[in-house]
Amino acid sequence: ETGVTQTPRHLVMGMTNKKSLKCEQHLGHNAMYWYKQSAKKPLELMFVYSLEERVENNSVPSRFSPECPNSSHLFLHLHTLQPEDSALYLCASSQEGGRGLGTEAFFGQGTRLTVV
Amino acid sequence: RKEVEQDPGPFNVPEGATVAFNCTYSNSASQSFFWYRQDCRKEPKLLMSVYSSGNEDGRFTAQLNRASQYISLLIRDSKLSDSATYLCVVNRMDSSYKLIFGSGTRLLVRP
């Protein structure tokens, strides 16, 4: 398997549920990202992990909780979500070269989340 | 001011036309620039990196103007399959590497 793989591809959950999104990259990259794309809105950067350490959290609500156990895996744990959290959640990876430099990002196919 | 700004379009052009998109960025220290393509309900995919000297890949040409802080994408001889949203991407220059996406420019190529 190559590239960036996300599971599940589709998820419907109630506001009281707890679920997790999974991302795995097979590119040997050292940085992974979660982006959110709502309908007719640009990609919003949610979390960045570089070398397994979280380096960015753009004031994302605490009902979203990321986890990066190693450089190849990234999770997004979801709990008590709201209907407005329905969106496409995209995972990406890239190679960070230090001092703010790096390569292009490669994306997974995304998880389309619907909160009911 | 947004970090990365694009005209949302849509640009509606006939097959064979030449079309150009511009994108402006706010951080003068940015070093990495890309154009991505996103088809409806799909993930973004890298179209091309943008180098200081400009670069060309077939029908696609990308240019960088650091003085004015904009990048451009030129598509020649448009094909129906070029219909998509084109995303301008710039890295945010701070202690770590983060790619910031513009809102995208939608292109519709008609027969």
Coordinates of C-alpha atoms in Angstrom, one line a residue:
Chain A
E1 CA 0.0 0.0 0.0
T2 CA 1.3 3.4 -0.8
G3 CA 0.5 7.1 -0.1
V4 CA -1.9 8.3 2.5
T5 CA -4.8 6.1 3.6
Q6 CA -7.7 7.3 5.7
T7 CA -10.5 5.3 7.3
P8 CA -13.4 5.3 7.4
R9 CA -14.3 7.0 4.1
H10 CA -17.7 7.9 5.4
L11 CA -19.0 8.3 8.9
V12 CA -22.4 9.2 10.3
M13 CA -22.5 9.8 14.0
G14 CA -24.9 11.2 16.6
M15 CA -24.0 14.1 18.8
T16 CA -23.4 11.9 21.8
N17 CA -21.2 9.3 20.1
K18 CA -17.5 8.9 20.3
K19 CA -15.6 7.9 17.2
S20 CA -12.1 8.1 15.8
L21 CA -10.7 8.8 12.3
K22 CA -7.5 7.0 11.3
C23 CA -4.8 8.1 8.9
E24 CA -1.7 6.2 7.8
Q25 CA 1.1 7.3 5.6
H26 CA 3.5 5.1 3.8
L27 CA 5.8 7.9 2.4
G28 CA 8.3 8.1 5.1
H29 CA 7.3 11.7 5.9
N30 CA 8.0 13.3 9.3
A31 CA 5.0 15.6 9.4
M32 CA 1.2 14.9 9.4
Y33 CA -1.8 17.2 9.3
W34 CA -5.5 17.2 9.8
Y35 CA -7.5 19.6 7.6
K36 CA -11.2 20.3 7.7
Q37 CA -13.1 21.2 4.5
S38 CA -16.7 22.4 5.0
A39 CA -19.1 22.9 2.1
K40 CA -18.1 26.0 0.0
K41 CA -15.2 26.9 2.5
P42 CA -11.5 26.6 2.1
L43 CA -9.4 24.0 3.7
E44 CA -8.8 24.8 7.4
L45 CA -5.7 23.6 9.1
M46 CA -6.7 21.9 12.4
F47 CA -3.6 20.2 13.7
V48 CA 0.0 19.7 12.7
Y49 CA 2.3 17.0 14.0
S50 CA 6.0 17.2 13.2
L51 CA 8.3 14.4 14.4
E52 CA 5.3 13.1 16.4
E53 CA 5.1 16.3 18.4
R54 CA 2.1 18.5 18.1
V55 CA 3.2 21.9 16.9
E56 CA -0.1 23.6 15.9
N57 CA -3.6 23.8 17.2
N58 CA -5.5 26.5 15.5
S59 CA -7.9 27.0 18.4
V60 CA -9.8 23.9 17.4
P61 CA -12.6 23.0 19.9
S62 CA -11.7 20.4 22.5
R63 CA -14.3 18.0 21.1
F64 CA -11.6 17.2 18.5
S65 CA -8.6 15.4 20.0
P66 CA -5.6 14.4 17.9
E67 CA -3.2 11.6 18.6
C68 CA 0.0 10.8 16.8
P69 CA 1.5 7.5 18.2
N70 CA 4.3 7.4 15.6
S71 CA 5.4 9.2 12.4
S72 CA 3.2 7.0 10.2
H73 CA -0.1 7.1 12.1
L74 CA -2.5 9.9 13.0
F75 CA -5.8 9.8 14.7
L76 CA -8.6 12.3 15.3
H77 CA -10.8 11.4 18.2
L78 CA -14.3 12.8 18.1
H79 CA -16.8 13.3 20.9
T80 CA -20.0 15.2 21.5
L81 CA -19.8 16.8 18.0
Q82 CA -22.2 19.3 16.7
P83 CA -24.1 19.3 13.3
E84 CA -21.9 22.1 12.1
D85 CA -18.9 19.8 12.4
S86 CA -20.1 17.9 9.4
A87 CA -17.4 18.2 6.8
L88 CA -14.7 16.4 4.9
Y89 CA -11.8 15.7 7.1
L90 CA -8.5 15.3 5.3
C91 CA -5.2 13.9 6.5
A92 CA -2.0 14.9 4.8
S93 CA 1.7 14.3 5.2
S94 CA 4.9 16.0 4.1
Q95 CA 8.6 16.1 4.8
E96 CA 9.7 19.0 7.0
G97 CA 13.2 20.1 6.5
G98 CA 13.5 22.4 9.5
R99 CA 13.5 26.2 9.8
G100 CA 10.0 26.4 8.3
L101 CA 10.9 24.6 5.1
G102 CA 9.5 21.4 3.6
T103 CA 7.9 19.6 0.7
E104 CA 4.5 19.5 -0.8
A105 CA 1.7 17.7 1.1
F106 CA 0.1 14.4 0.0
F107 CA -3.5 13.9 1.0
G108 CA -5.6 10.9 1.9
Q109 CA -9.0 10.5 0.3
G110 CA -10.7 12.0 3.3
T111 CA -13.5 11.0 5.7
R112 CA -16.8 12.5 5.0
L113 CA -18.4 13.1 8.4
T114 CA -22.0 13.7 9.0
V115 CA -23.2 14.6 12.5
V116 CA -26.9 14.0 13.1
Chain B
R1 CA -6.1 40.1 5.4
K2 CA -6.2 36.4 4.5
E3 CA -2.8 34.6 4.3
V4 CA -3.6 33.3 0.9
E5 CA -6.2 34.9 -1.4
Q6 CA -7.7 33.7 -4.7
D7 CA -10.5 34.8 -6.9
P8 CA -13.1 32.1 -6.4
G9 CA -14.4 32.3 -10.0
P10 CA -15.9 30.4 -11.6
F11 CA -13.9 30.9 -14.8
N12 CA -16.1 29.6 -17.6
V13 CA -14.0 29.1 -20.8
P14 CA -14.4 27.2 -24.0
E15 CA -12.2 24.2 -24.9
G16 CA -8.9 25.3 -26.3
A17 CA -8.8 28.7 -24.4
T18 CA -6.0 30.0 -22.4
V19 CA -6.8 30.9 -18.8
A20 CA -4.8 32.4 -16.0
F21 CA -5.3 32.4 -12.2
N22 CA -3.5 34.6 -9.7
C23 CA -3.0 34.2 -6.0
T24 CA -1.6 36.6 -3.5
Y25 CA 0.0 35.8 -0.2
S26 CA 0.6 37.9 2.9
N27 CA 3.8 36.5 4.4
S28 CA 6.8 37.9 2.5
A29 CA 9.1 35.3 4.1
S30 CA 7.2 32.3 2.6
Q31 CA 9.5 29.9 0.7
S32 CA 7.3 27.1 -0.6
F33 CA 4.6 27.6 -3.2
F34 CA 2.4 25.1 -4.9
W35 CA -0.7 24.7 -7.1
Y36 CA -3.1 21.9 -6.2
R37 CA -6.1 20.7 -8.1
Q38 CA -9.3 19.5 -6.4
D39 CA -12.1 17.7 -8.2
C40 CA -15.5 17.7 -6.7
R41 CA -15.7 15.6 -3.5
K42 CA -12.2 14.4 -3.9
E43 CA -8.9 15.2 -2.1
P44 CA -6.5 17.9 -3.3
K45 CA -3.7 16.7 -5.5
L46 CA -0.5 18.4 -6.3
L47 CA -0.5 19.9 -9.8
M48 CA 2.9 21.6 -9.6
S49 CA 5.4 23.3 -7.4
V50 CA 6.2 26.9 -8.1
Y51 CA 9.9 27.8 -8.4
S52 CA 11.4 31.3 -8.3
S53 CA 12.5 31.0 -11.9
G54 CA 9.0 29.9 -13.0
N55 CA 8.3 26.4 -14.4
E56 CA 6.3 24.7 -17.0
D57 CA 4.7 21.3 -17.2
G58 CA 3.1 20.6 -20.5
R59 CA 0.1 23.0 -20.9
F60 CA 0.7 24.4 -17.4
T61 CA 3.0 27.3 -16.5
A62 CA 3.5 28.6 -13.0
Q63 CA 5.2 31.9 -12.1
L64 CA 6.3 33.5 -8.8
N65 CA 6.5 37.2 -8.3
R66 CA 8.1 37.7 -4.8
A67 CA 8.2 41.5 -5.1
S68 CA 4.4 41.7 -5.5
Q69 CA 3.8 38.5 -3.5
Y70 CA 1.7 36.6 -6.0
I71 CA 1.9 33.4 -7.9
S72 CA 0.1 32.6 -11.1
L73 CA -1.0 29.5 -13.0
L74 CA -1.5 29.6 -16.8
I75 CA -3.4 26.8 -18.6
R76 CA -3.1 26.7 -22.3
D77 CA -5.3 24.8 -24.7
S78 CA -7.9 24.0 -22.0
K79 CA -9.4 20.5 -21.9
L80 CA -12.8 19.5 -20.6
S81 CA -10.9 17.5 -18.0
D82 CA -9.2 20.6 -16.7
S83 CA -12.5 21.5 -15.0
A84 CA -11.8 21.6 -11.3
T85 CA -10.9 23.9 -8.4
Y86 CA -7.3 25.1 -8.4
L87 CA -5.8 25.7 -4.9
C88 CA -2.9 28.0 -4.3
V89 CA -0.7 26.9 -1.4
V90 CA 1.9 28.7 0.5
N91 CA 3.9 27.7 3.6
R92 CA 3.5 29.8 6.7
M93 CA 7.0 30.8 7.8
D94 CA 7.5 30.2 11.5
S95 CA 9.2 27.6 13.6
S96 CA 7.6 24.7 11.9
Y97 CA 6.3 23.8 8.4
K98 CA 2.7 24.5 7.7
L99 CA 0.9 24.6 4.4
I100 CA -1.8 27.2 4.1
F101 CA -4.4 26.8 1.3
G102 CA -6.3 29.4 -0.5
S103 CA -10.0 29.1 -1.0
G104 CA -9.5 28.0 -4.6
T105 CA -10.5 29.2 -8.1
R106 CA -13.1 27.1 -9.9
L107 CA -12.6 26.5 -13.6
L108 CA -15.3 25.2 -15.9
V109 CA -14.2 24.3 -19.4
R110 CA -17.2 24.0 -21.8
P111 CA -17.3 22.1 -25.1

